[in-house]
PDB file of C-alpha atoms in Angstrom:
ATOM      1  CA  MET A   1      69.468 131.336 112.887  1.00  0.00           C
ATOM      2  CA  PRO A   2      72.192 133.517 114.155  1.00  0.00           C
ATOM      3  CA  ARG A   3      74.235 134.757 111.635  1.00  0.00           C
ATOM      4  CA  PRO A   4      78.140 134.812 111.918  1.00  0.00           C
ATOM      5  CA  ALA A   5      80.002 135.551 109.060  1.00  0.00           C
ATOM      6  CA  ARG A   6      80.854 132.823 106.678  1.00  0.00           C
ATOM      7  CA  PHE A   7      84.940 132.947 105.556  1.00  0.00           C
ATOM      8  CA  ARG A   8      86.154 134.054 109.054  1.00  0.00           C
ATOM      9  CA  PRO A   9      88.515 132.979 111.668  1.00  0.00           C
ATOM     10  CA  ALA A  10      87.320 130.077 113.325  1.00  0.00           C
ATOM     11  CA  LEU A  11      86.025 132.178 116.244  1.00  0.00           C
ATOM     12  CA  SER A  12      83.339 132.420 114.617  1.00  0.00           C
ATOM     13  CA  ARG A  13      79.832 130.247 115.302  1.00  0.00           C
ATOM     14  CA  ARG A  14      79.205 130.295 111.934  1.00  0.00           C
ATOM     15  CA  THR A  15      82.296 127.970 109.958  1.00  0.00           C
ATOM     16  CA  ARG A  16      84.379 128.673 106.703  1.00  0.00           C
ATOM     17  CA  LEU A  17      83.581 125.955 103.489  1.00  0.00           C
ATOM     18  CA  GLY A  18      87.052 123.005 104.682  1.00  0.00           C
ATOM     19  CA  ALA A  19      89.983 123.068 101.583  1.00  0.00           C
ATOM     20  CA  ALA A  20      88.235 119.258 101.091  1.00  0.00           C
ATOM     21  CA  THR A  21      84.622 121.151 101.321  1.00  0.00           C
ATOM     22  CA  VAL A  22      85.370 123.958  98.699  1.00  0.00           C
ATOM     23  CA  ALA A  23      88.205 122.528  96.021  1.00  0.00           C
ATOM     24  CA  ALA A  24      85.280 119.960  95.427  1.00  0.00           C
ATOM     25  CA  LEU A  25      82.848 122.852  94.882  1.00  0.00           C
ATOM     26  CA  VAL A  26      85.897 124.193  92.156  1.00  0.00           C
ATOM     27  CA  THR A  27      86.020 120.414  90.586  1.00  0.00           C
ATOM     28  CA  GLY A  28      82.390 119.383  90.849  1.00  0.00           C
ATOM     29  CA  THR A  29      83.292 116.075  92.767  1.00  0.00           C
ATOM     30  CA  ALA A  30      81.636 114.473  95.655  1.00  0.00           C
ATOM     31  CA  VAL A  31      83.131 114.849  99.045  1.00  0.00           C
ATOM     32  CA  PHE A  32      79.736 115.401 101.080  1.00  0.00           C
ATOM     33  CA  GLY A  33      76.125 114.290 101.111  1.00  0.00           C
ATOM     34  CA  ILE A  34      73.891 116.266  98.976  1.00  0.00           C
ATOM     35  CA  GLY A  35      73.280 119.318 100.803  1.00  0.00           C
ATOM     36  CA  GLN A  36      75.474 119.086 103.236  1.00  0.00           C
ATOM     37  CA  ALA A  37      78.243 121.595 104.264  1.00  0.00           C
ATOM     38  CA  THR A  38      80.543 120.675 106.092  1.00  0.00           C
ATOM     39  CA  ALA A  39      83.735 122.382 108.147  1.00  0.00           C
ATOM     40  CA  GLU A  40      87.119 120.875 107.904  1.00  0.00           C
ATOM     41  CA  HIS A  41      89.315 122.447 111.208  1.00  0.00           C
ATOM     42  CA  SER A  42      92.978 121.127 109.789  1.00  0.00           C
ATOM     43  CA  ILE A  43      95.388 124.026 108.825  1.00  0.00           C
ATOM     44  CA  PRO A  44      96.287 124.259 105.555  1.00  0.00           C
ATOM     45  CA  ARG A  45     100.264 123.120 104.983  1.00  0.00           C
ATOM     46  CA  THR A  46     100.355 125.121 101.275  1.00  0.00           C
ATOM     47  CA  ASP A  47      98.720 127.335  99.048  1.00  0.00           C
ATOM     48  CA  LYS A  48      97.700 125.001  96.736  1.00  0.00           C
ATOM     49  CA  GLU A  49      95.524 122.992  99.892  1.00  0.00           C
ATOM     50  CA  ILE A  50      93.466 126.414  99.593  1.00  0.00           C
ATOM     51  CA  PRO A  51      90.743 126.446  97.043  1.00  0.00           C
ATOM     52  CA  ASN A  52      90.649 129.403  94.993  1.00  0.00           C
ATOM     53  CA  LEU A  53      87.780 132.059  96.652  1.00  0.00           C
ATOM     54  CA  THR A  54      86.275 133.331  93.741  1.00  0.00           C
ATOM     55  CA  GLN A  55      85.657 130.409  91.635  1.00  0.00           C
ATOM     56  CA  VAL A  56      84.333 128.527  95.202  1.00  0.00           C
ATOM     57  CA  GLN A  57      81.492 131.901  94.437  1.00  0.00           C
ATOM     58  CA  ASP A  58      80.921 131.083  91.298  1.00  0.00           C
ATOM     59  CA  LYS A  59      80.466 127.622  91.867  1.00  0.00           C
ATOM     60  CA  ILE A  60      77.552 129.011  93.923  1.00  0.00           C
ATOM     61  CA  LYS A  61      75.810 131.242  92.111  1.00  0.00           C
ATOM     62  CA  ALA A  62      75.930 128.620  89.608  1.00  0.00           C
ATOM     63  CA  TYR A  63      73.933 126.309  91.442  1.00  0.00           C
ATOM     64  CA  TYR A  64      71.574 128.575  92.722  1.00  0.00           C
ATOM     65  CA  GLY A  65      71.384 129.684  88.676  1.00  0.00           C
ATOM     66  CA  ASP A  66      71.880 133.271  89.957  1.00  0.00           C
ATOM     67  CA  THR A  67      69.727 135.758  88.000  1.00  0.00           C
ATOM     68  CA  VAL A  68      70.703 139.761  88.161  1.00  0.00           C
ATOM     69  CA  THR A  69      67.778 142.713  88.041  1.00  0.00           C
ATOM     70  CA  ALA A  70      68.258 145.516  86.370  1.00  0.00           C
ATOM     71  CA  ASP A  71      68.625 147.424  89.466  1.00  0.00           C
ATOM     72  CA  GLY A  72      71.298 144.854  90.539  1.00  0.00           C
ATOM     73  CA  GLU A  73      69.892 142.218  93.027  1.00  0.00           C
ATOM     74  CA  HIS A  74      71.057 138.930  92.447  1.00  0.00           C
ATOM     75  CA  TYR A  75      67.745 136.066  92.955  1.00  0.00           C
ATOM     76  CA  ALA A  76      67.920 132.512  93.106  1.00  0.00           C
ATOM     77  CA  SER A  77      66.798 131.078  90.004  1.00  0.00           C
ATOM     78  CA  PRO A  78      63.143 128.868  89.670  1.00  0.00           C
ATOM     79  CA  ARG A  79      65.082 126.612  87.255  1.00  0.00           C
ATOM     80  CA  GLY A  80      68.357 126.255  88.497  1.00  0.00           C
ATOM     81  CA  ASN A  81      69.609 123.159  90.562  1.00  0.00           C
ATOM     82  CA  TYR A  82      68.841 123.941  93.704  1.00  0.00           C
ATOM     83  CA  ALA A  83      65.702 124.604  93.033  1.00  0.00           C
ATOM     84  CA  HIS A  84      65.761 121.311  91.797  1.00  0.00           C
ATOM     85  CA  GLN A  85      67.038 119.598  94.285  1.00  0.00           C
ATOM     86  CA  VAL A  86      64.710 121.383  96.876  1.00  0.00           C
ATOM     87  CA  ARG A  87      61.720 119.892  94.332  1.00  0.00           C
ATOM     88  CA  GLY A  88      62.936 117.011  94.976  1.00  0.00           C
ATOM     89  CA  ILE A  89      62.859 116.647  98.624  1.00  0.00           C
ATOM     90  CA  GLU A  90      59.548 118.855  99.360  1.00  0.00           C
ATOM     91  CA  SER A  91      57.906 115.370  97.199  1.00  0.00           C
ATOM     92  CA  LYS A  92      59.423 113.163  99.313  1.00  0.00           C
ATOM     93  CA  ALA A  93      57.794 115.043 102.204  1.00  0.00           C
ATOM     94  CA  ARG A  94      55.169 115.316 101.246  1.00  0.00           C
ATOM     95  CA  GLY A  95      54.398 111.319 100.314  1.00  0.00           C
ATOM     96  CA  TYR A  96      55.741 110.920 104.040  1.00  0.00           C
ATOM     97  CA  LEU A  97      53.477 113.348 105.375  1.00  0.00           C
ATOM     98  CA  SER A  98      50.297 112.478 103.671  1.00  0.00           C
ATOM     99  CA  LYS A  99      50.771 108.665 105.578  1.00  0.00           C
ATOM    100  CA  ALA A 100      51.666 110.049 108.513  1.00  0.00           C
ATOM    101  CA  LEU A 101      48.851 112.512 109.455  1.00  0.00           C
ATOM    102  CA  ALA A 102      46.526 110.143 107.893  1.00  0.00           C
ATOM    103  CA  GLY A 103      46.444 108.020 111.196  1.00  0.00           C
ATOM    104  CA  HIS A 104      46.511 111.053 112.958  1.00  0.00           C
ATOM    105  CA  GLY A 105      43.111 111.289 113.261  1.00  0.00           C
ATOM    106  CA  ARG A 106      41.636 109.229 116.484  1.00  0.00           C
ATOM    107  CA  ALA A 107      40.556 110.638 119.519  1.00  0.00           C
ATOM    108  CA  GLY A 108      43.526 110.967 122.358  1.00  0.00           C
ATOM    109  CA  LYS A 109      46.293 110.836 120.149  1.00  0.00           C
ATOM    110  CA  ALA A 110      48.199 113.808 120.023  1.00  0.00           C
ATOM    111  CA  LYS A 111      48.145 116.364 117.290  1.00  0.00           C
ATOM    112  CA  PRO A 112      51.227 115.990 114.258  1.00  0.00           C
ATOM    113  CA  ALA A 113      53.418 118.791 114.565  1.00  0.00           C
ATOM    114  CA  ILE A 114      56.327 120.142 112.364  1.00  0.00           C
ATOM    115  CA  VAL A 115      58.769 122.457 112.467  1.00  0.00           C
ATOM    116  CA  LEU A 116      60.909 123.971 110.658  1.00  0.00           C
ATOM    117  CA  ASP A 117      64.226 125.925 110.812  1.00  0.00           C
ATOM    118  CA  ILE A 118      63.310 130.026 109.026  1.00  0.00           C
ATOM    119  CA  ASP A 119      66.961 130.735 106.822  1.00  0.00           C
ATOM    120  CA  ASP A 120      66.902 128.227 104.084  1.00  0.00           C
ATOM    121  CA  THR A 121      64.835 126.316 105.271  1.00  0.00           C
ATOM    122  CA  THR A 122      61.690 128.309 104.339  1.00  0.00           C
ATOM    123  CA  LEU A 123      63.107 131.859 104.127  1.00  0.00           C
ATOM    124  CA  LEU A 124      66.254 132.156 101.218  1.00  0.00           C
ATOM    125  CA  THR A 125      68.903 134.074 102.362  1.00  0.00           C
ATOM    126  CA  TYR A 126      70.597 134.015  99.134  1.00  0.00           C
ATOM    127  CA  ASN A 127      70.317 137.567  97.783  1.00  0.00           C
ATOM    128  CA  TYR A 128      71.141 139.103 100.853  1.00  0.00           C
ATOM    129  CA  GLU A 129      74.187 136.516 101.299  1.00  0.00           C
ATOM    130  CA  LEU A 130      74.863 137.670  97.694  1.00  0.00           C
ATOM    131  CA  GLN A 131      74.803 141.738  98.845  1.00  0.00           C
ATOM    132  CA  VAL A 132      77.406 141.570 101.733  1.00  0.00           C
ATOM    133  CA  GLY A 133      79.198 139.139  99.452  1.00  0.00           C
ATOM    134  CA  PHE A 134      78.615 135.899 101.996  1.00  0.00           C
ATOM    135  CA  HIS A 135      80.140 138.519 104.646  1.00  0.00           C
ATOM    136  CA  PHE A 136      77.764 138.743 107.495  1.00  0.00           C
ATOM    137  CA  THR A 137      77.475 140.764 110.715  1.00  0.00           C
ATOM    138  CA  GLU A 138      74.335 140.806 112.898  1.00  0.00           C
ATOM    139  CA  GLU A 139      74.531 144.687 112.030  1.00  0.00           C
ATOM    140  CA  SER A 140      74.261 144.404 108.131  1.00  0.00           C
ATOM    141  CA  GLN A 141      71.135 141.517 108.441  1.00  0.00           C
ATOM    142  CA  ASP A 142      69.450 143.553 111.210  1.00  0.00           C
ATOM    143  CA  LYS A 143      69.266 146.100 107.572  1.00  0.00           C
ATOM    144  CA  TYR A 144      68.201 143.803 105.825  1.00  0.00           C
ATOM    145  CA  LEU A 145      65.535 141.857 107.502  1.00  0.00           C
ATOM    146  CA  ALA A 146      63.814 145.529 108.603  1.00  0.00           C
ATOM    147  CA  HIS A 147      63.115 146.486 105.083  1.00  0.00           C
ATOM    148  CA  THR A 148      63.687 143.165 102.971  1.00  0.00           C
ATOM    149  CA  ASP A 149      61.617 140.712 102.883  1.00  0.00           C
ATOM    150  CA  MET A 150      63.124 137.228 102.011  1.00  0.00           C
ATOM    151  CA  ASP A 151      61.591 135.176  98.871  1.00  0.00           C
ATOM    152  CA  PRO A 152      60.295 131.793 100.531  1.00  0.00           C
ATOM    153  CA  VAL A 153      62.441 128.547  99.939  1.00  0.00           C
ATOM    154  CA  PHE A 154      60.889 127.555  96.268  1.00  0.00           C
ATOM    155  CA  GLY A 155      58.161 125.363  96.836  1.00  0.00           C
ATOM    156  CA  MET A 156      57.944 125.347 100.528  1.00  0.00           C
ATOM    157  CA  ASP A 157      55.401 127.889 101.632  1.00  0.00           C
ATOM    158  CA  ARG A 158      52.692 125.587  99.383  1.00  0.00           C
ATOM    159  CA  LEU A 159      53.946 122.559 101.000  1.00  0.00           C
ATOM    160  CA  VAL A 160      54.232 123.938 104.414  1.00  0.00           C
ATOM    161  CA  ASN A 161      50.178 125.264 103.935  1.00  0.00           C
ATOM    162  CA  TRP A 162      49.163 121.849 102.923  1.00  0.00           C
ATOM    163  CA  ALA A 163      50.068 119.780 106.239  1.00  0.00           C
ATOM    164  CA  HIS A 164      48.788 122.526 108.435  1.00  0.00           C
ATOM    165  CA  ASP A 165      45.616 121.913 106.065  1.00  0.00           C
ATOM    166  CA  LYS A 166      46.006 118.108 106.086  1.00  0.00           C
ATOM    167  CA  GLY A 167      46.557 118.809 110.058  1.00  0.00           C
ATOM    168  CA  ALA A 168      49.745 119.557 110.878  1.00  0.00           C
ATOM    169  CA  GLU A 169      50.141 122.548 113.660  1.00  0.00           C
ATOM    170  CA  VAL A 170      53.192 124.100 112.074  1.00  0.00           C
ATOM    171  CA  PHE A 171      56.075 125.187 114.538  1.00  0.00           C
ATOM    172  CA  PHE A 172      58.999 127.724 113.838  1.00  0.00           C
ATOM    173  CA  VAL A 173      62.448 127.537 115.625  1.00  0.00           C
ATOM    174  CA  THR A 174      65.143 129.547 114.934  1.00  0.00           C
ATOM    175  CA  GLY A 175      68.435 130.921 115.589  1.00  0.00           C
ATOM    176  CA  ARG A 176      67.083 134.182 114.697  1.00  0.00           C
ATOM    177  CA  LYS A 177      67.514 136.483 117.695  1.00  0.00           C
ATOM    178  CA  GLU A 178      64.044 137.378 119.791  1.00  0.00           C
ATOM    179  CA  ALA A 179      64.434 141.049 118.852  1.00  0.00           C
ATOM    180  CA  GLN A 180      63.610 140.333 114.876  1.00  0.00           C
ATOM    181  CA  ARG A 181      60.841 138.633 115.725  1.00  0.00           C
ATOM    182  CA  ASP A 182      58.558 141.394 113.818  1.00  0.00           C
ATOM    183  CA  TRP A 183      60.405 141.562 110.534  1.00  0.00           C
ATOM    184  CA  SER A 184      60.373 137.590 110.724  1.00  0.00           C
ATOM    185  CA  VAL A 185      56.717 137.586 110.841  1.00  0.00           C
ATOM    186  CA  ARG A 186      55.749 139.849 108.376  1.00  0.00           C
ATOM    187  CA  ASN A 187      58.116 137.929 106.096  1.00  0.00           C
ATOM    188  CA  LEU A 188      56.360 134.780 106.905  1.00  0.00           C
ATOM    189  CA  LYS A 189      53.192 136.142 106.195  1.00  0.00           C
ATOM    190  CA  ASN A 190      54.244 138.711 103.517  1.00  0.00           C
ATOM    191  CA  VAL A 191      55.850 135.856 101.312  1.00  0.00           C
ATOM    192  CA  GLY A 192      52.370 133.327 101.316  1.00  0.00           C
ATOM    193  CA  TYR A 193      52.662 131.024 104.601  1.00  0.00           C
ATOM    194  CA  GLY A 194      49.248 130.256 105.538  1.00  0.00           C
ATOM    195  CA  VAL A 195      49.596 129.689 108.924  1.00  0.00           C
ATOM    196  CA  PRO A 196      49.462 130.812 113.050  1.00  0.00           C
ATOM    197  CA  LEU A 197      52.625 132.793 113.690  1.00  0.00           C
ATOM    198  CA  ASP A 198      52.403 134.267 116.833  1.00  0.00           C
ATOM    199  CA  ARG A 199      54.617 133.635 119.851  1.00  0.00           C
ATOM    200  CA  ARG A 200      53.438 129.782 120.293  1.00  0.00           C
ATOM    201  CA  HIS A 201      54.039 128.986 117.067  1.00  0.00           C
ATOM    202  CA  VAL A 202      57.286 131.194 116.239  1.00  0.00           C
ATOM    203  CA  TYR A 203      60.175 129.980 118.746  1.00  0.00           C
ATOM    204  CA  LEU A 204      63.302 132.474 118.493  1.00  0.00           C
ATOM    205  CA  LYS A 205      66.701 133.198 120.501  1.00  0.00           C
ATOM    206  CA  ASP A 206      66.005 134.868 123.582  1.00  0.00           C
ATOM    207  CA  LYS A 207      69.573 134.977 125.229  1.00  0.00           C
ATOM    208  CA  GLU A 208      68.404 138.038 127.535  1.00  0.00           C
ATOM    209  CA  HIS A 209      65.541 135.882 128.858  1.00  0.00           C
ATOM    210  CA  PRO A 210      65.877 132.631 127.951  1.00  0.00           C
ATOM    211  CA  PRO A 211      62.591 130.451 128.796  1.00  0.00           C
ATOM    212  CA  PRO A 212      62.845 128.082 131.454  1.00  0.00           C
ATOM    213  CA  TYR A 213      62.743 125.270 130.079  1.00  0.00           C
ATOM    214  CA  LEU A 214      65.813 125.179 128.219  1.00  0.00           C
ATOM    215  CA  PRO A 215      68.120 124.170 131.116  1.00  0.00           C
ATOM    216  CA  CYS A 216      71.532 125.646 129.054  1.00  0.00           C
ATOM    217  CA  GLY A 217      70.176 129.479 129.420  1.00  0.00           C
ATOM    218  CA  SER A 218      71.572 131.998 127.591  1.00  0.00           C
ATOM    219  CA  THR A 219      74.728 129.918 126.672  1.00  0.00           C
ATOM    220  CA  CYS A 220      72.731 126.959 124.486  1.00  0.00           C
ATOM    221  CA  SER A 221      74.811 125.476 121.765  1.00  0.00           C
ATOM    222  CA  THR A 222      72.508 125.426 118.071  1.00  0.00           C
ATOM    223  CA  ILE A 223      71.838 121.564 119.127  1.00  0.00           C
ATOM    224  CA  GLU A 224      70.607 122.299 122.481  1.00  0.00           C
ATOM    225  CA  TYR A 225      68.806 125.572 121.800  1.00  0.00           C
ATOM    226  CA  LYS A 226      66.826 123.273 118.936  1.00  0.00           C
ATOM    227  CA  SER A 227      65.868 120.008 120.368  1.00  0.00           C
ATOM    228  CA  GLY A 228      65.329 121.962 123.905  1.00  0.00           C
ATOM    229  CA  THR A 229      62.484 123.648 122.188  1.00  0.00           C
ATOM    230  CA  ARG A 230      60.982 120.478 120.057  1.00  0.00           C
ATOM    231  CA  LYS A 231      61.542 118.660 123.230  1.00  0.00           C
ATOM    232  CA  HIS A 232      59.110 121.887 125.068  1.00  0.00           C
ATOM    233  CA  ILE A 233      57.013 121.678 122.195  1.00  0.00           C
ATOM    234  CA  GLU A 234      55.794 117.932 122.133  1.00  0.00           C
ATOM    235  CA  SER A 235      55.450 118.746 125.978  1.00  0.00           C
ATOM    236  CA  LEU A 236      52.248 120.988 125.198  1.00  0.00           C
ATOM    237  CA  GLY A 237      50.506 117.680 124.031  1.00  0.00           C
ATOM    238  CA  TYR A 238      51.842 116.974 120.470  1.00  0.00           C
ATOM    239  CA  HIS A 239      54.127 115.006 118.340  1.00  0.00           C
ATOM    240  CA  ILE A 240      56.155 116.148 115.350  1.00  0.00           C
ATOM    241  CA  VAL A 241      56.233 114.142 113.088  1.00  0.00           C
ATOM    242  CA  ALA A 242      58.840 116.091 110.576  1.00  0.00           C
ATOM    243  CA  ASN A 243      61.445 118.560 111.239  1.00  0.00           C
ATOM    244  CA  PHE A 244      62.982 120.443 108.057  1.00  0.00           C
ATOM    245  CA  GLY A 245      66.121 122.030 108.528  1.00  0.00           C
ATOM    246  CA  ASP A 246      69.074 123.377 106.393  1.00  0.00           C
ATOM    247  CA  GLN A 247      72.146 122.479 108.792  1.00  0.00           C
ATOM    248  CA  TYR A 248      72.182 119.125 110.574  1.00  0.00           C
ATOM    249  CA  SER A 249      72.086 121.068 113.602  1.00  0.00           C
ATOM    250  CA  ASP A 250      69.119 122.203 113.263  1.00  0.00           C
ATOM    251  CA  LEU A 251      67.878 118.456 113.698  1.00  0.00           C
ATOM    252  CA  ARG A 252      69.692 116.923 115.917  1.00  0.00           C
ATOM    253  CA  GLY A 253      69.523 115.871 119.347  1.00  0.00           C
ATOM    254  CA  GLY A 254      65.900 114.108 119.421  1.00  0.00           C
ATOM    255  CA  THR A 255      62.465 114.925 119.240  1.00  0.00           C
ATOM    256  CA  GLY A 256      60.634 114.352 116.139  1.00  0.00           C
ATOM    257  CA  ASP A 257      60.177 111.613 113.351  1.00  0.00           C
ATOM    258  CA  ARG A 258      61.631 112.271 110.748  1.00  0.00           C
ATOM    259  CA  THR A 259      63.872 114.791 109.764  1.00  0.00           C
ATOM    260  CA  PHE A 260      64.115 116.578 106.206  1.00  0.00           C
ATOM    261  CA  LYS A 261      67.995 117.788 105.103  1.00  0.00           C
ATOM    262  CA  MET A 262      67.571 121.084 102.953  1.00  0.00           C
ATOM    263  CA  PRO A 263      70.124 122.066 101.101  1.00  0.00           C
ATOM    264  CA  ASN A 264      73.015 124.912 101.377  1.00  0.00           C
ATOM    265  CA  PRO A 265      75.902 125.376 100.362  1.00  0.00           C
ATOM    266  CA  MET A 266      76.837 128.634 101.701  1.00  0.00           C
ATOM    267  CA  TYR A 267      77.647 128.561 105.684  1.00  0.00           C
ATOM    268  CA  TYR A 268      78.158 125.816 108.166  1.00  0.00           C
ATOM    269  CA  LEU A 269      76.480 126.127 111.436  1.00  0.00           C
ATOM    270  CA  PRO A 270      77.816 123.587 114.043  1.00  0.00           C
TER     271      PRO A 270
END
């Protein structure tokens, strides 16, 4: 997905965490559902309504179980609360897919498929986020992706490979730009996604040459782009039984029997 800067003014496509949401991270209260990155658009009336940014970042690090290597790289811990939460979602998804895929083996039925986002759904951006201080720019993302492989989201590589072995066709639909295709495919391969990763299975956002099946062309919102691409996939003879994403905009717009929301408190993409 394209990565507008977090903690920026509202002109960015990526929206800052709202005051109430960030305060909840600082105090530990639950303002929103599990894994939901949300945003408020109200203007704080006094400084007391604005949480301390350093404390918010510390809460995020604690949630991911921040681990620092000898050379100063930051990684999420496989024993942290983020990893624990992700494994719970994967367990539910595996139980659902076991039943959903079992009913799709009969002749004449559309081939079952699953659709997944990339950033923070199949590949974990946490190390990149810490490197740039949660301050996204296209330049920093390009530099990072060109030379660094992101780790898989804990266990998602195994879930995806298992679903493919059980008969699901696997599609990746990401808002990353088309120019990042080679880096994205290399990363997915290198960290263990053993599924087809050609152009028929990996969709990136191409603003310069948008596909004809998207009526909105180069002006698509995230929801329009992703839901339109899912409709295109089903037009090829597939039936989407599950759709995975870390943003609600990854999941809205229809097409797909069930959605699985992955946790992401780091940024919000409308």
